[in-house]
PDB file of C-alpha atoms in Angstrom:
ATOM      1  CA  UNK A  18      27.240  13.598 -48.059  1.00  0.00           C
ATOM      2  CA  UNK A  19      30.530  12.808 -46.353  1.00  0.00           C
ATOM      3  CA  UNK A  20      30.578  16.296 -44.846  1.00  0.00           C
ATOM      4  CA  UNK A  21      27.110  15.785 -43.399  1.00  0.00           C
ATOM      5  CA  UNK A  22      28.148  12.358 -42.098  1.00  0.00           C
ATOM      6  CA  UNK A  23      31.168  13.882 -40.333  1.00  0.00           C
ATOM      7  CA  UNK A  24      28.942  16.551 -38.770  1.00  0.00           C
ATOM      8  CA  UNK A  25      26.453  13.891 -37.623  1.00  0.00           C
ATOM      9  CA  UNK A  26      29.240  11.917 -35.964  1.00  0.00           C
ATOM     10  CA  UNK A  27      30.384  15.114 -34.244  1.00  0.00           C
ATOM     11  CA  UNK A  28      26.882  15.733 -32.940  1.00  0.00           C
ATOM     12  CA  UNK A  29      26.644  12.141 -31.704  1.00  0.00           C
ATOM     13  CA  UNK A  30      29.947  12.458 -29.855  1.00  0.00           C
ATOM     14  CA  UNK A  31      28.806  15.718 -28.324  1.00  0.00           C
ATOM     15  CA  UNK A  32      25.511  14.223 -27.138  1.00  0.00           C
ATOM     16  CA  UNK A  33      27.446  11.256 -25.747  1.00  0.00           C
ATOM     17  CA  UNK A  34      29.708  13.567 -23.726  1.00  0.00           C
ATOM     18  CA  UNK A  35      26.657  15.404 -22.411  1.00  0.00           C
ATOM     19  CA  UNK A  36      25.038  12.132 -21.385  1.00  0.00           C
ATOM     20  CA  UNK A  37      28.241  10.945 -19.731  1.00  0.00           C
ATOM     21  CA  UNK A  38      28.462  14.163 -17.724  1.00  0.00           C
ATOM     22  CA  UNK A  39      24.825  14.101 -16.599  1.00  0.00           C
ATOM     23  CA  UNK A  40      23.745  14.682 -13.858  1.00  0.00           C
ATOM     24  CA  UNK A  41      27.013  16.342 -12.846  1.00  0.00           C
ATOM     25  CA  UNK A  42      26.771  18.782 -15.755  1.00  0.00           C
ATOM     26  CA  UNK A  43      24.271  21.373 -14.558  1.00  0.00           C
ATOM     27  CA  UNK A  44      23.458  25.086 -14.481  1.00  0.00           C
ATOM     28  CA  UNK A  45      25.935  25.326 -11.593  1.00  0.00           C
ATOM     29  CA  UNK A  46      28.751  24.921 -14.126  1.00  0.00           C
ATOM     30  CA  UNK A  47      27.449  27.939 -16.017  1.00  0.00           C
ATOM     31  CA  UNK A  48      27.028  29.959 -12.838  1.00  0.00           C
ATOM     32  CA  UNK A  49      30.605  29.231 -11.759  1.00  0.00           C
ATOM     33  CA  UNK A  50      31.848  30.358 -15.164  1.00  0.00           C
ATOM     34  CA  UNK A  51      29.824  33.585 -14.997  1.00  0.00           C
ATOM     35  CA  UNK A  52      30.999  34.364 -11.461  1.00  0.00           C
ATOM     36  CA  UNK A  53      34.626  33.700 -12.336  1.00  0.00           C
ATOM     37  CA  UNK A  54      34.748  35.844 -15.460  1.00  0.00           C
ATOM     38  CA  UNK A  55      32.008  38.366 -14.815  1.00  0.00           C
ATOM     39  CA  UNK A  56      29.970  37.418 -17.887  1.00  0.00           C
ATOM     40  CA  UNK A  57      26.195  37.111 -18.025  1.00  0.00           C
ATOM     41  CA  UNK A  58      24.898  34.601 -20.551  1.00  0.00           C
ATOM     42  CA  UNK A  59      21.224  34.013 -21.374  1.00  0.00           C
ATOM     43  CA  UNK A  60      19.292  31.885 -18.927  1.00  0.00           C
ATOM     44  CA  UNK A  61      18.184  29.418 -21.600  1.00  0.00           C
ATOM     45  CA  UNK A  62      21.707  27.957 -21.638  1.00  0.00           C
ATOM     46  CA  UNK A  63      20.917  26.500 -18.211  1.00  0.00           C
ATOM     47  CA  UNK A  64      18.110  24.382 -19.630  1.00  0.00           C
ATOM     48  CA  UNK A  65      20.125  22.932 -22.519  1.00  0.00           C
ATOM     49  CA  UNK A  66      23.149  20.891 -21.323  1.00  0.00           C
ATOM     50  CA  UNK A  67      24.041  20.424 -24.990  1.00  0.00           C
ATOM     51  CA  UNK A  68      25.514  23.946 -24.825  1.00  0.00           C
ATOM     52  CA  UNK A  69      27.247  23.527 -21.454  1.00  0.00           C
ATOM     53  CA  UNK A  70      30.022  21.016 -22.223  1.00  0.00           C
ATOM     54  CA  UNK A  71      32.501  23.871 -22.822  1.00  0.00           C
ATOM     55  CA  UNK A  72      32.078  25.042 -19.221  1.00  0.00           C
ATOM     56  CA  UNK A  73      34.190  22.110 -18.056  1.00  0.00           C
ATOM     57  CA  UNK A  74      37.216  22.528 -20.281  1.00  0.00           C
ATOM     58  CA  UNK A  75      39.309  24.738 -22.518  1.00  0.00           C
ATOM     59  CA  UNK A  76      36.169  25.936 -24.287  1.00  0.00           C
ATOM     60  CA  UNK A  77      35.782  28.470 -21.492  1.00  0.00           C
ATOM     61  CA  UNK A  78      38.800  30.419 -22.723  1.00  0.00           C
ATOM     62  CA  UNK A  79      37.353  30.768 -26.244  1.00  0.00           C
ATOM     63  CA  UNK A  80      33.983  31.962 -24.924  1.00  0.00           C
ATOM     64  CA  UNK A  81      35.792  34.565 -22.806  1.00  0.00           C
ATOM     65  CA  UNK A  82      37.994  35.778 -25.683  1.00  0.00           C
ATOM     66  CA  UNK A  83      35.038  35.921 -28.057  1.00  0.00           C
ATOM     67  CA  UNK A  84      33.070  37.932 -25.504  1.00  0.00           C
ATOM     68  CA  UNK A  85      35.887  40.400 -24.767  1.00  0.00           C
ATOM     69  CA  UNK A  86      37.393  41.429 -28.082  1.00  0.00           C
ATOM     70  CA  UNK A  87      39.219  44.453 -26.685  1.00  0.00           C
ATOM     71  CA  UNK A  88      40.731  42.388 -23.842  1.00  0.00           C
ATOM     72  CA  UNK A  89      39.708  44.916 -21.205  1.00  0.00           C
ATOM     73  CA  UNK A  90      37.378  42.811 -19.072  1.00  0.00           C
ATOM     74  CA  UNK A  91      36.787  39.068 -18.585  1.00  0.00           C
ATOM     75  CA  UNK A  92      39.915  38.100 -20.534  1.00  0.00           C
ATOM     76  CA  UNK A  93      41.959  39.596 -17.700  1.00  0.00           C
ATOM     77  CA  UNK A  94      40.876  36.668 -15.518  1.00  0.00           C
ATOM     78  CA  UNK A  95      42.236  33.979 -17.828  1.00  0.00           C
ATOM     79  CA  UNK A  96      45.096  31.830 -16.589  1.00  0.00           C
ATOM     80  CA  UNK A  97      48.204  32.007 -18.814  1.00  0.00           C
ATOM     81  CA  UNK A  98      46.410  34.582 -21.020  1.00  0.00           C
ATOM     82  CA  UNK A  99      49.121  35.019 -23.700  1.00  0.00           C
ATOM     83  CA  UNK A 100      49.102  31.255 -24.273  1.00  0.00           C
ATOM     84  CA  UNK A 101      45.290  31.249 -24.487  1.00  0.00           C
ATOM     85  CA  UNK A 102      45.350  34.261 -26.826  1.00  0.00           C
ATOM     86  CA  UNK A 103      47.635  32.435 -29.259  1.00  0.00           C
ATOM     87  CA  UNK A 104      44.519  30.595 -30.507  1.00  0.00           C
ATOM     88  CA  UNK A 105      42.257  33.634 -30.617  1.00  0.00           C
ATOM     89  CA  UNK A 106      41.354  33.206 -34.307  1.00  0.00           C
ATOM     90  CA  UNK A 107      38.757  30.616 -33.383  1.00  0.00           C
ATOM     91  CA  UNK A 108      37.216  32.970 -30.832  1.00  0.00           C
ATOM     92  CA  UNK A 109      37.057  35.813 -33.373  1.00  0.00           C
ATOM     93  CA  UNK A 110      35.258  33.635 -35.896  1.00  0.00           C
ATOM     94  CA  UNK A 111      32.930  32.404 -33.165  1.00  0.00           C
ATOM     95  CA  UNK A 112      31.949  35.988 -32.360  1.00  0.00           C
ATOM     96  CA  UNK A 113      31.382  36.620 -36.072  1.00  0.00           C
ATOM     97  CA  UNK A 114      29.171  33.542 -36.326  1.00  0.00           C
ATOM     98  CA  UNK A 115      27.273  34.813 -33.257  1.00  0.00           C
ATOM     99  CA  UNK A 116      26.368  37.866 -35.340  1.00  0.00           C
ATOM    100  CA  UNK A 117      28.525  40.020 -33.111  1.00  0.00           C
ATOM    101  CA  UNK A 118      26.479  39.303 -29.974  1.00  0.00           C
ATOM    102  CA  UNK A 119      28.541  38.375 -26.956  1.00  0.00           C
ATOM    103  CA  UNK A 120      25.660  36.456 -25.372  1.00  0.00           C
ATOM    104  CA  UNK A 121      25.525  34.071 -28.324  1.00  0.00           C
ATOM    105  CA  UNK A 122      29.218  33.187 -28.476  1.00  0.00           C
ATOM    106  CA  UNK A 123      28.868  29.557 -27.259  1.00  0.00           C
ATOM    107  CA  UNK A 124      26.500  28.924 -30.147  1.00  0.00           C
ATOM    108  CA  UNK A 125      28.728  30.870 -32.536  1.00  0.00           C
ATOM    109  CA  UNK A 126      31.739  28.726 -31.644  1.00  0.00           C
ATOM    110  CA  UNK A 127      29.745  25.560 -32.278  1.00  0.00           C
ATOM    111  CA  UNK A 128      28.600  26.910 -35.631  1.00  0.00           C
ATOM    112  CA  UNK A 129      32.206  27.585 -36.667  1.00  0.00           C
ATOM    113  CA  UNK A 130      33.237  24.049 -35.796  1.00  0.00           C
ATOM    114  CA  UNK A 131      30.176  22.592 -37.503  1.00  0.00           C
ATOM    115  CA  UNK A 132      31.234  24.383 -40.690  1.00  0.00           C
ATOM    116  CA  UNK A 133      34.746  23.026 -40.186  1.00  0.00           C
ATOM    117  CA  UNK A 134      33.470  19.447 -39.956  1.00  0.00           C
ATOM    118  CA  UNK A 135      31.519  19.929 -43.186  1.00  0.00           C
ATOM    119  CA  UNK A 136      34.610  21.343 -44.892  1.00  0.00           C
ATOM    120  CA  UNK A 137      36.784  18.451 -43.702  1.00  0.00           C
ATOM    121  CA  UNK A 138      34.313  15.936 -45.104  1.00  0.00           C
ATOM    122  CA  UNK A 139      34.159  17.761 -48.412  1.00  0.00           C
ATOM    123  CA  UNK A 140      37.943  17.965 -48.748  1.00  0.00           C
ATOM    124  CA  UNK A 141      38.307  14.301 -47.837  1.00  0.00           C
ATOM    125  CA  UNK A 142      35.799  13.432 -50.574  1.00  0.00           C
ATOM    126  CA  UNK A 143      37.663  15.532 -53.146  1.00  0.00           C
ATOM    127  CA  UNK A 144      40.940  13.848 -52.216  1.00  0.00           C
ATOM    128  CA  UNK A 145      39.351  10.386 -52.334  1.00  0.00           C
ATOM    129  CA  UNK A 146      38.239  10.962 -55.926  1.00  0.00           C
ATOM    130  CA  UNK A 147      41.866  11.526 -56.930  1.00  0.00           C
ATOM    131  CA  UNK A 148      43.731   9.179 -54.610  1.00  0.00           C
ATOM    132  CA  UNK A 149      41.301   6.472 -53.556  1.00  0.00           C
ATOM    133  CA  UNK A 150      39.231   5.611 -50.470  1.00  0.00           C
ATOM    134  CA  UNK A 151      42.163   5.939 -48.078  1.00  0.00           C
ATOM    135  CA  UNK A 152      41.727   9.708 -48.162  1.00  0.00           C
ATOM    136  CA  UNK A 153      38.429   9.314 -46.315  1.00  0.00           C
ATOM    137  CA  UNK A 154      40.558   8.641 -43.241  1.00  0.00           C
ATOM    138  CA  UNK A 155      41.098  12.421 -43.141  1.00  0.00           C
ATOM    139  CA  UNK A 156      37.489  12.679 -42.010  1.00  0.00           C
ATOM    140  CA  UNK A 157      37.981  10.174 -39.181  1.00  0.00           C
ATOM    141  CA  UNK A 158      40.526  12.185 -37.194  1.00  0.00           C
ATOM    142  CA  UNK A 159      39.343  11.719 -33.596  1.00  0.00           C
ATOM    143  CA  UNK A 160      40.572  15.208 -32.646  1.00  0.00           C
ATOM    144  CA  UNK A 161      37.908  16.892 -34.774  1.00  0.00           C
ATOM    145  CA  UNK A 162      35.123  15.097 -32.909  1.00  0.00           C
ATOM    146  CA  UNK A 163      36.533  15.631 -29.427  1.00  0.00           C
ATOM    147  CA  UNK A 164      37.197  19.282 -30.286  1.00  0.00           C
ATOM    148  CA  UNK A 165      33.669  19.739 -31.633  1.00  0.00           C
ATOM    149  CA  UNK A 166      32.191  18.206 -28.491  1.00  0.00           C
ATOM    150  CA  UNK A 167      34.178  20.512 -26.234  1.00  0.00           C
ATOM    151  CA  UNK A 168      34.095  23.713 -28.342  1.00  0.00           C
ATOM    152  CA  UNK A 169      37.856  23.944 -28.848  1.00  0.00           C
ATOM    153  CA  UNK A 170      39.875  24.966 -31.873  1.00  0.00           C
ATOM    154  CA  UNK A 171      40.870  21.581 -33.317  1.00  0.00           C
ATOM    155  CA  UNK A 172      38.116  21.136 -35.962  1.00  0.00           C
ATOM    156  CA  UNK A 173      38.766  24.592 -37.403  1.00  0.00           C
ATOM    157  CA  UNK A 174      42.537  24.113 -37.147  1.00  0.00           C
ATOM    158  CA  UNK A 175      42.429  20.750 -38.923  1.00  0.00           C
ATOM    159  CA  UNK A 176      40.191  22.180 -41.668  1.00  0.00           C
ATOM    160  CA  UNK A 177      42.677  25.017 -42.236  1.00  0.00           C
ATOM    161  CA  UNK A 178      45.634  22.627 -42.170  1.00  0.00           C
ATOM    162  CA  UNK A 179      44.028  20.330 -44.724  1.00  0.00           C
ATOM    163  CA  UNK A 180      43.155  23.277 -46.933  1.00  0.00           C
ATOM    164  CA  UNK A 181      46.726  24.574 -46.781  1.00  0.00           C
ATOM    165  CA  UNK A 182      48.042  21.185 -47.809  1.00  0.00           C
ATOM    166  CA  UNK A 183      45.722  20.381 -50.673  1.00  0.00           C
ATOM    167  CA  UNK A 184      44.584  23.576 -52.413  1.00  0.00           C
ATOM    168  CA  UNK A 185      46.034  23.986 -55.872  1.00  0.00           C
ATOM    169  CA  UNK A 186      47.727  27.386 -55.573  1.00  0.00           C
ATOM    170  CA  UNK A 187      50.501  28.453 -53.236  1.00  0.00           C
ATOM    171  CA  UNK A 188      48.799  31.802 -52.634  1.00  0.00           C
ATOM    172  CA  UNK A 189      45.643  30.216 -51.237  1.00  0.00           C
ATOM    173  CA  UNK A 190      47.707  27.689 -49.309  1.00  0.00           C
ATOM    174  CA  UNK A 191      49.552  30.581 -47.683  1.00  0.00           C
ATOM    175  CA  UNK A 192      46.257  32.282 -46.846  1.00  0.00           C
ATOM    176  CA  UNK A 193      44.987  29.183 -45.019  1.00  0.00           C
ATOM    177  CA  UNK A 194      48.363  28.707 -43.303  1.00  0.00           C
ATOM    178  CA  UNK A 195      48.193  32.285 -42.060  1.00  0.00           C
ATOM    179  CA  UNK A 196      44.779  31.668 -40.565  1.00  0.00           C
ATOM    180  CA  UNK A 197      46.117  28.511 -38.964  1.00  0.00           C
ATOM    181  CA  UNK A 198      48.842  30.539 -37.247  1.00  0.00           C
ATOM    182  CA  UNK A 199      46.116  32.440 -35.366  1.00  0.00           C
ATOM    183  CA  UNK A 200      43.905  29.416 -34.678  1.00  0.00           C
ATOM    184  CA  UNK A 201      46.065  26.410 -33.673  1.00  0.00           C
ATOM    185  CA  UNK A 202      49.814  27.134 -33.976  1.00  0.00           C
ATOM    186  CA  UNK A 203      50.947  23.693 -32.828  1.00  0.00           C
ATOM    187  CA  UNK A 204      49.492  22.196 -36.007  1.00  0.00           C
ATOM    188  CA  UNK A 205      52.117  24.085 -37.969  1.00  0.00           C
ATOM    189  CA  UNK A 206      54.553  21.182 -37.714  1.00  0.00           C
ATOM    190  CA  UNK A 207      52.449  19.440 -40.366  1.00  0.00           C
ATOM    191  CA  UNK A 208      52.611  22.275 -42.909  1.00  0.00           C
ATOM    192  CA  UNK A 209      55.937  21.218 -44.502  1.00  0.00           C
ATOM    193  CA  UNK A 210      54.301  17.956 -45.584  1.00  0.00           C
ATOM    194  CA  UNK A 211      52.967  19.892 -48.553  1.00  0.00           C
ATOM    195  CA  UNK A 212      56.442  19.167 -49.860  1.00  0.00           C
ATOM    196  CA  UNK A 213      56.832  22.086 -52.286  1.00  0.00           C
ATOM    197  CA  UNK A 214      56.765  25.874 -51.996  1.00  0.00           C
ATOM    198  CA  UNK A 215      56.915  25.481 -48.225  1.00  0.00           C
ATOM    199  CA  UNK A 216      58.053  29.059 -47.674  1.00  0.00           C
ATOM    200  CA  UNK A 217      54.709  30.249 -49.073  1.00  0.00           C
ATOM    201  CA  UNK A 218      53.060  28.504 -46.123  1.00  0.00           C
ATOM    202  CA  UNK A 219      55.549  28.975 -43.311  1.00  0.00           C
ATOM    203  CA  UNK A 220      56.030  32.740 -43.797  1.00  0.00           C
ATOM    204  CA  UNK A 221      52.341  33.755 -43.434  1.00  0.00           C
ATOM    205  CA  UNK A 222      51.911  31.132 -40.715  1.00  0.00           C
ATOM    206  CA  UNK A 223      54.805  32.597 -38.700  1.00  0.00           C
ATOM    207  CA  UNK A 224      53.790  36.201 -39.334  1.00  0.00           C
ATOM    208  CA  UNK A 225      50.211  35.594 -38.161  1.00  0.00           C
ATOM    209  CA  UNK A 226      51.331  33.596 -35.145  1.00  0.00           C
ATOM    210  CA  UNK A 227      53.867  36.190 -34.060  1.00  0.00           C
ATOM    211  CA  UNK A 228      51.432  39.058 -34.638  1.00  0.00           C
ATOM    212  CA  UNK A 229      48.834  37.433 -32.403  1.00  0.00           C
ATOM    213  CA  UNK A 230      51.465  36.730 -29.788  1.00  0.00           C
ATOM    214  CA  UNK A 231      52.707  40.336 -29.782  1.00  0.00           C
ATOM    215  CA  UNK A 232      49.141  41.572 -29.344  1.00  0.00           C
ATOM    216  CA  UNK A 233      48.712  39.176 -26.439  1.00  0.00           C
ATOM    217  CA  UNK A 234      51.935  40.375 -24.793  1.00  0.00           C
ATOM    218  CA  UNK A 235      50.914  44.010 -25.280  1.00  0.00           C
ATOM    219  CA  UNK A 236      47.539  43.332 -23.682  1.00  0.00           C
ATOM    220  CA  UNK A 237      48.504  41.000 -20.857  1.00  0.00           C
ATOM    221  CA  UNK A 238      52.155  41.736 -20.149  1.00  0.00           C
ATOM    222  CA  UNK A 239      55.261  39.667 -20.652  1.00  0.00           C
ATOM    223  CA  UNK A 240      54.003  36.493 -18.995  1.00  0.00           C
ATOM    224  CA  UNK A 241      54.370  34.118 -21.933  1.00  0.00           C
ATOM    225  CA  UNK A 242      54.325  30.967 -19.802  1.00  0.00           C
ATOM    226  CA  UNK A 243      52.309  27.903 -20.735  1.00  0.00           C
ATOM    227  CA  UNK A 244      50.312  25.721 -18.337  1.00  0.00           C
ATOM    228  CA  UNK A 245      52.653  23.650 -16.143  1.00  0.00           C
ATOM    229  CA  UNK A 246      53.304  20.074 -17.264  1.00  0.00           C
ATOM    230  CA  UNK A 247      52.124  20.830 -20.804  1.00  0.00           C
ATOM    231  CA  UNK A 248      55.432  20.689 -22.708  1.00  0.00           C
ATOM    232  CA  UNK A 249      58.401  18.995 -21.028  1.00  0.00           C
ATOM    233  CA  UNK A 250      61.651  17.240 -21.849  1.00  0.00           C
ATOM    234  CA  UNK A 251      60.867  14.361 -24.274  1.00  0.00           C
ATOM    235  CA  UNK A 252      59.644  11.155 -22.615  1.00  0.00           C
ATOM    236  CA  UNK A 253      59.603  12.603 -19.086  1.00  0.00           C
ATOM    237  CA  UNK A 254      55.902  13.403 -19.237  1.00  0.00           C
ATOM    238  CA  UNK A 255      55.100   9.793 -20.074  1.00  0.00           C
ATOM    239  CA  UNK A 256      57.217   8.492 -17.199  1.00  0.00           C
ATOM    240  CA  UNK A 257      55.588  10.896 -14.761  1.00  0.00           C
ATOM    241  CA  UNK A 258      52.123   9.938 -15.954  1.00  0.00           C
ATOM    242  CA  UNK A 259      52.838   6.211 -15.745  1.00  0.00           C
ATOM    243  CA  UNK A 260      54.013   6.515 -12.162  1.00  0.00           C
ATOM    244  CA  UNK A 261      50.591   7.803 -11.149  1.00  0.00           C
ATOM    245  CA  UNK A 262      48.501   5.553 -13.423  1.00  0.00           C
ATOM    246  CA  UNK A 263      46.899   2.162 -13.261  1.00  0.00           C
ATOM    247  CA  UNK A 264      48.007  -0.518 -15.683  1.00  0.00           C
ATOM    248  CA  UNK A 265      45.073   0.108 -18.007  1.00  0.00           C
ATOM    249  CA  UNK A 266      45.582   3.874 -18.022  1.00  0.00           C
ATOM    250  CA  UNK A 267      49.314   3.370 -18.657  1.00  0.00           C
ATOM    251  CA  UNK A 268      48.531   1.316 -21.762  1.00  0.00           C
ATOM    252  CA  UNK A 269      46.226   4.031 -23.115  1.00  0.00           C
ATOM    253  CA  UNK A 270      48.881   6.672 -22.431  1.00  0.00           C
ATOM    254  CA  UNK A 271      51.344   4.607 -24.449  1.00  0.00           C
ATOM    255  CA  UNK A 272      49.284   5.066 -27.637  1.00  0.00           C
ATOM    256  CA  UNK A 273      50.578   8.577 -28.498  1.00  0.00           C
ATOM    257  CA  UNK A 274      54.099   7.535 -27.512  1.00  0.00           C
ATOM    258  CA  UNK A 275      54.128   4.571 -29.896  1.00  0.00           C
ATOM    259  CA  UNK A 276      52.432   6.621 -32.627  1.00  0.00           C
ATOM    260  CA  UNK A 277      55.080   9.355 -32.285  1.00  0.00           C
ATOM    261  CA  UNK A 278      57.981   6.911 -32.444  1.00  0.00           C
ATOM    262  CA  UNK A 279      56.577   5.153 -35.510  1.00  0.00           C
ATOM    263  CA  UNK A 280      55.953   8.522 -37.193  1.00  0.00           C
ATOM    264  CA  UNK A 281      59.554   9.616 -36.565  1.00  0.00           C
ATOM    265  CA  UNK A 282      60.882   6.290 -37.889  1.00  0.00           C
ATOM    266  CA  UNK A 283      58.770   6.475 -41.061  1.00  0.00           C
ATOM    267  CA  UNK A 284      59.742  10.106 -41.522  1.00  0.00           C
ATOM    268  CA  UNK A 285      63.437   9.324 -41.285  1.00  0.00           C
ATOM    269  CA  UNK A 286      63.375   6.197 -43.440  1.00  0.00           C
ATOM    270  CA  UNK A 287      60.576   6.688 -46.002  1.00  0.00           C
ATOM    271  CA  UNK A 288      60.089  10.420 -46.464  1.00  0.00           C
ATOM    272  CA  UNK A 289      62.296  13.043 -48.044  1.00  0.00           C
ATOM    273  CA  UNK A 290      63.012  16.736 -47.789  1.00  0.00           C
ATOM    274  CA  UNK A 291      60.393  18.964 -46.231  1.00  0.00           C
ATOM    275  CA  UNK A 292      57.982  16.048 -45.815  1.00  0.00           C
ATOM    276  CA  UNK A 293      60.567  14.238 -43.684  1.00  0.00           C
ATOM    277  CA  UNK A 294      61.019  17.334 -41.527  1.00  0.00           C
ATOM    278  CA  UNK A 295      57.279  17.561 -40.985  1.00  0.00           C
ATOM    279  CA  UNK A 296      56.933  13.944 -39.855  1.00  0.00           C
ATOM    280  CA  UNK A 297      59.906  14.120 -37.502  1.00  0.00           C
ATOM    281  CA  UNK A 298      58.901  17.489 -36.007  1.00  0.00           C
ATOM    282  CA  UNK A 299      55.351  16.350 -35.397  1.00  0.00           C
ATOM    283  CA  UNK A 300      56.535  13.137 -33.734  1.00  0.00           C
ATOM    284  CA  UNK A 301      59.011  15.017 -31.545  1.00  0.00           C
ATOM    285  CA  UNK A 302      56.309  17.429 -30.427  1.00  0.00           C
ATOM    286  CA  UNK A 303      54.192  14.532 -29.203  1.00  0.00           C
ATOM    287  CA  UNK A 304      57.163  13.135 -27.286  1.00  0.00           C
ATOM    288  CA  UNK A 305      57.243  16.392 -25.274  1.00  0.00           C
ATOM    289  CA  UNK A 306      53.679  16.064 -23.985  1.00  0.00           C
ATOM    290  CA  UNK A 307      53.546  16.592 -20.224  1.00  0.00           C
ATOM    291  CA  UNK A 308      51.366  14.898 -17.656  1.00  0.00           C
ATOM    292  CA  UNK A 309      48.697  17.630 -17.931  1.00  0.00           C
ATOM    293  CA  UNK A 310      48.063  16.504 -21.494  1.00  0.00           C
ATOM    294  CA  UNK A 311      48.618  12.808 -21.018  1.00  0.00           C
ATOM    295  CA  UNK A 312      46.451  12.249 -17.963  1.00  0.00           C
ATOM    296  CA  UNK A 313      43.252  12.243 -20.045  1.00  0.00           C
ATOM    297  CA  UNK A 314      42.759  10.784 -23.561  1.00  0.00           C
ATOM    298  CA  UNK A 315      40.642  13.736 -24.679  1.00  0.00           C
ATOM    299  CA  UNK A 316      43.605  16.043 -24.068  1.00  0.00           C
ATOM    300  CA  UNK A 317      46.247  14.116 -25.982  1.00  0.00           C
ATOM    301  CA  UNK A 318      43.853  13.270 -28.805  1.00  0.00           C
ATOM    302  CA  UNK A 319      43.350  17.011 -29.355  1.00  0.00           C
ATOM    303  CA  UNK A 320      47.038  17.858 -28.886  1.00  0.00           C
ATOM    304  CA  UNK A 321      48.100  15.172 -31.402  1.00  0.00           C
ATOM    305  CA  UNK A 322      45.559  16.336 -33.979  1.00  0.00           C
ATOM    306  CA  UNK A 323      48.131  16.748 -36.761  1.00  0.00           C
ATOM    307  CA  UNK A 324      49.290  13.132 -36.646  1.00  0.00           C
ATOM    308  CA  UNK A 325      46.301  11.509 -38.418  1.00  0.00           C
ATOM    309  CA  UNK A 326      46.535  14.167 -41.143  1.00  0.00           C
ATOM    310  CA  UNK A 327      50.150  13.193 -41.876  1.00  0.00           C
ATOM    311  CA  UNK A 328      49.268   9.548 -42.173  1.00  0.00           C
ATOM    312  CA  UNK A 329      46.070   9.974 -44.230  1.00  0.00           C
ATOM    313  CA  UNK A 330      47.008  12.677 -46.706  1.00  0.00           C
ATOM    314  CA  UNK A 331      48.664  11.502 -49.968  1.00  0.00           C
ATOM    315  CA  UNK A 332      52.461  11.809 -49.939  1.00  0.00           C
ATOM    316  CA  UNK A 333      53.558  13.947 -51.645  1.00  0.00           C
ATOM    317  CA  UNK A 334      50.623  15.837 -53.211  1.00  0.00           C
ATOM    318  CA  UNK A 335      52.783  17.641 -55.805  1.00  0.00           C
ATOM    319  CA  UNK A 336      54.767  16.544 -58.780  1.00  0.00           C
ATOM    320  CA  UNK A 337      58.486  16.019 -58.931  1.00  0.00           C
ATOM    321  CA  UNK A 338      59.517  19.319 -60.488  1.00  0.00           C
ATOM    322  CA  UNK A 339      58.205  21.216 -57.498  1.00  0.00           C
ATOM    323  CA  UNK A 340      55.186  22.789 -59.165  1.00  0.00           C
ATOM    324  CA  UNK A 341      51.594  22.469 -58.025  1.00  0.00           C
ATOM    325  CA  UNK A 342      49.895  19.516 -59.658  1.00  0.00           C
ATOM    326  CA  UNK A 343      46.272  20.288 -60.607  1.00  0.00           C
ATOM    327  CA  UNK A 344      45.525  16.614 -60.847  1.00  0.00           C
ATOM    328  CA  UNK A 345      46.326  15.997 -57.174  1.00  0.00           C
ATOM    329  CA  UNK A 346      45.347  19.299 -55.547  1.00  0.00           C
ATOM    330  CA  UNK A 347      41.969  20.817 -54.848  1.00  0.00           C
ATOM    331  CA  UNK A 348      41.135  24.020 -56.689  1.00  0.00           C
TER     332      UNK A 348
END
């Protein structure tokens, strides 16, 4: 039931974003996408704005990658292609969910994230049975709803991260961590919060992430740059954003900054070992957000997706001798 509730909230958020974009969101958005990338999607997409939200954001890159698996056509027109390709796992699964049909990839991507929302709700329920109602907060991560509404990789990435942290065996945890490395690498800072057998997670995560990156470099060349003003020297992105913001916008931009500082403080003072490293690394990553991320709440909510997981998941989920605890993990 919680999984269905999470999916319903995701659908409500998506409909809300469609309504907020209307009447600006129109078939013209789809036409511009098709002209830019040389793709031809079915005409019925034009009549259903529910499936057009991705045309205005990062969802475009996933539709392109899912439509061009051999990277010989539309993917060549992507900006910073190696960076985009680092999250290709979501696109691959979207193509699979589209039954292999390129024309159905926008629907396939949504299906993948819908399944991820259901899985997040189910895992949160399983954790709540063992650790109390606070674990339901795992299902309230705002990044999963924003990502679902815009067809980006956060819902799937968060589902994989949660699975890697709470499954009972290190082997399965490593499997999910490996998938995460090809879906949303920046979430990897939260993997050490498992607290035990961390190498079993970090090795497959790193191998998968590096393998995807090498394929991207082989296909697109050595341009491994990231979008400008995405990752900068800590704090400078916030200062730059505040200079160009109103008072109200500056207050909103301060939310991830305060959350990052509190996370680092708690990590240093109340966490130990690998868990401490995870909290500090995740907080430091958020401090490096550039103005491109900070200028819009939807962007930094997605980029800071790991933070609510750290705060909501039980700490630590394994017993003191370093072995997996079947009473606290999900089988």
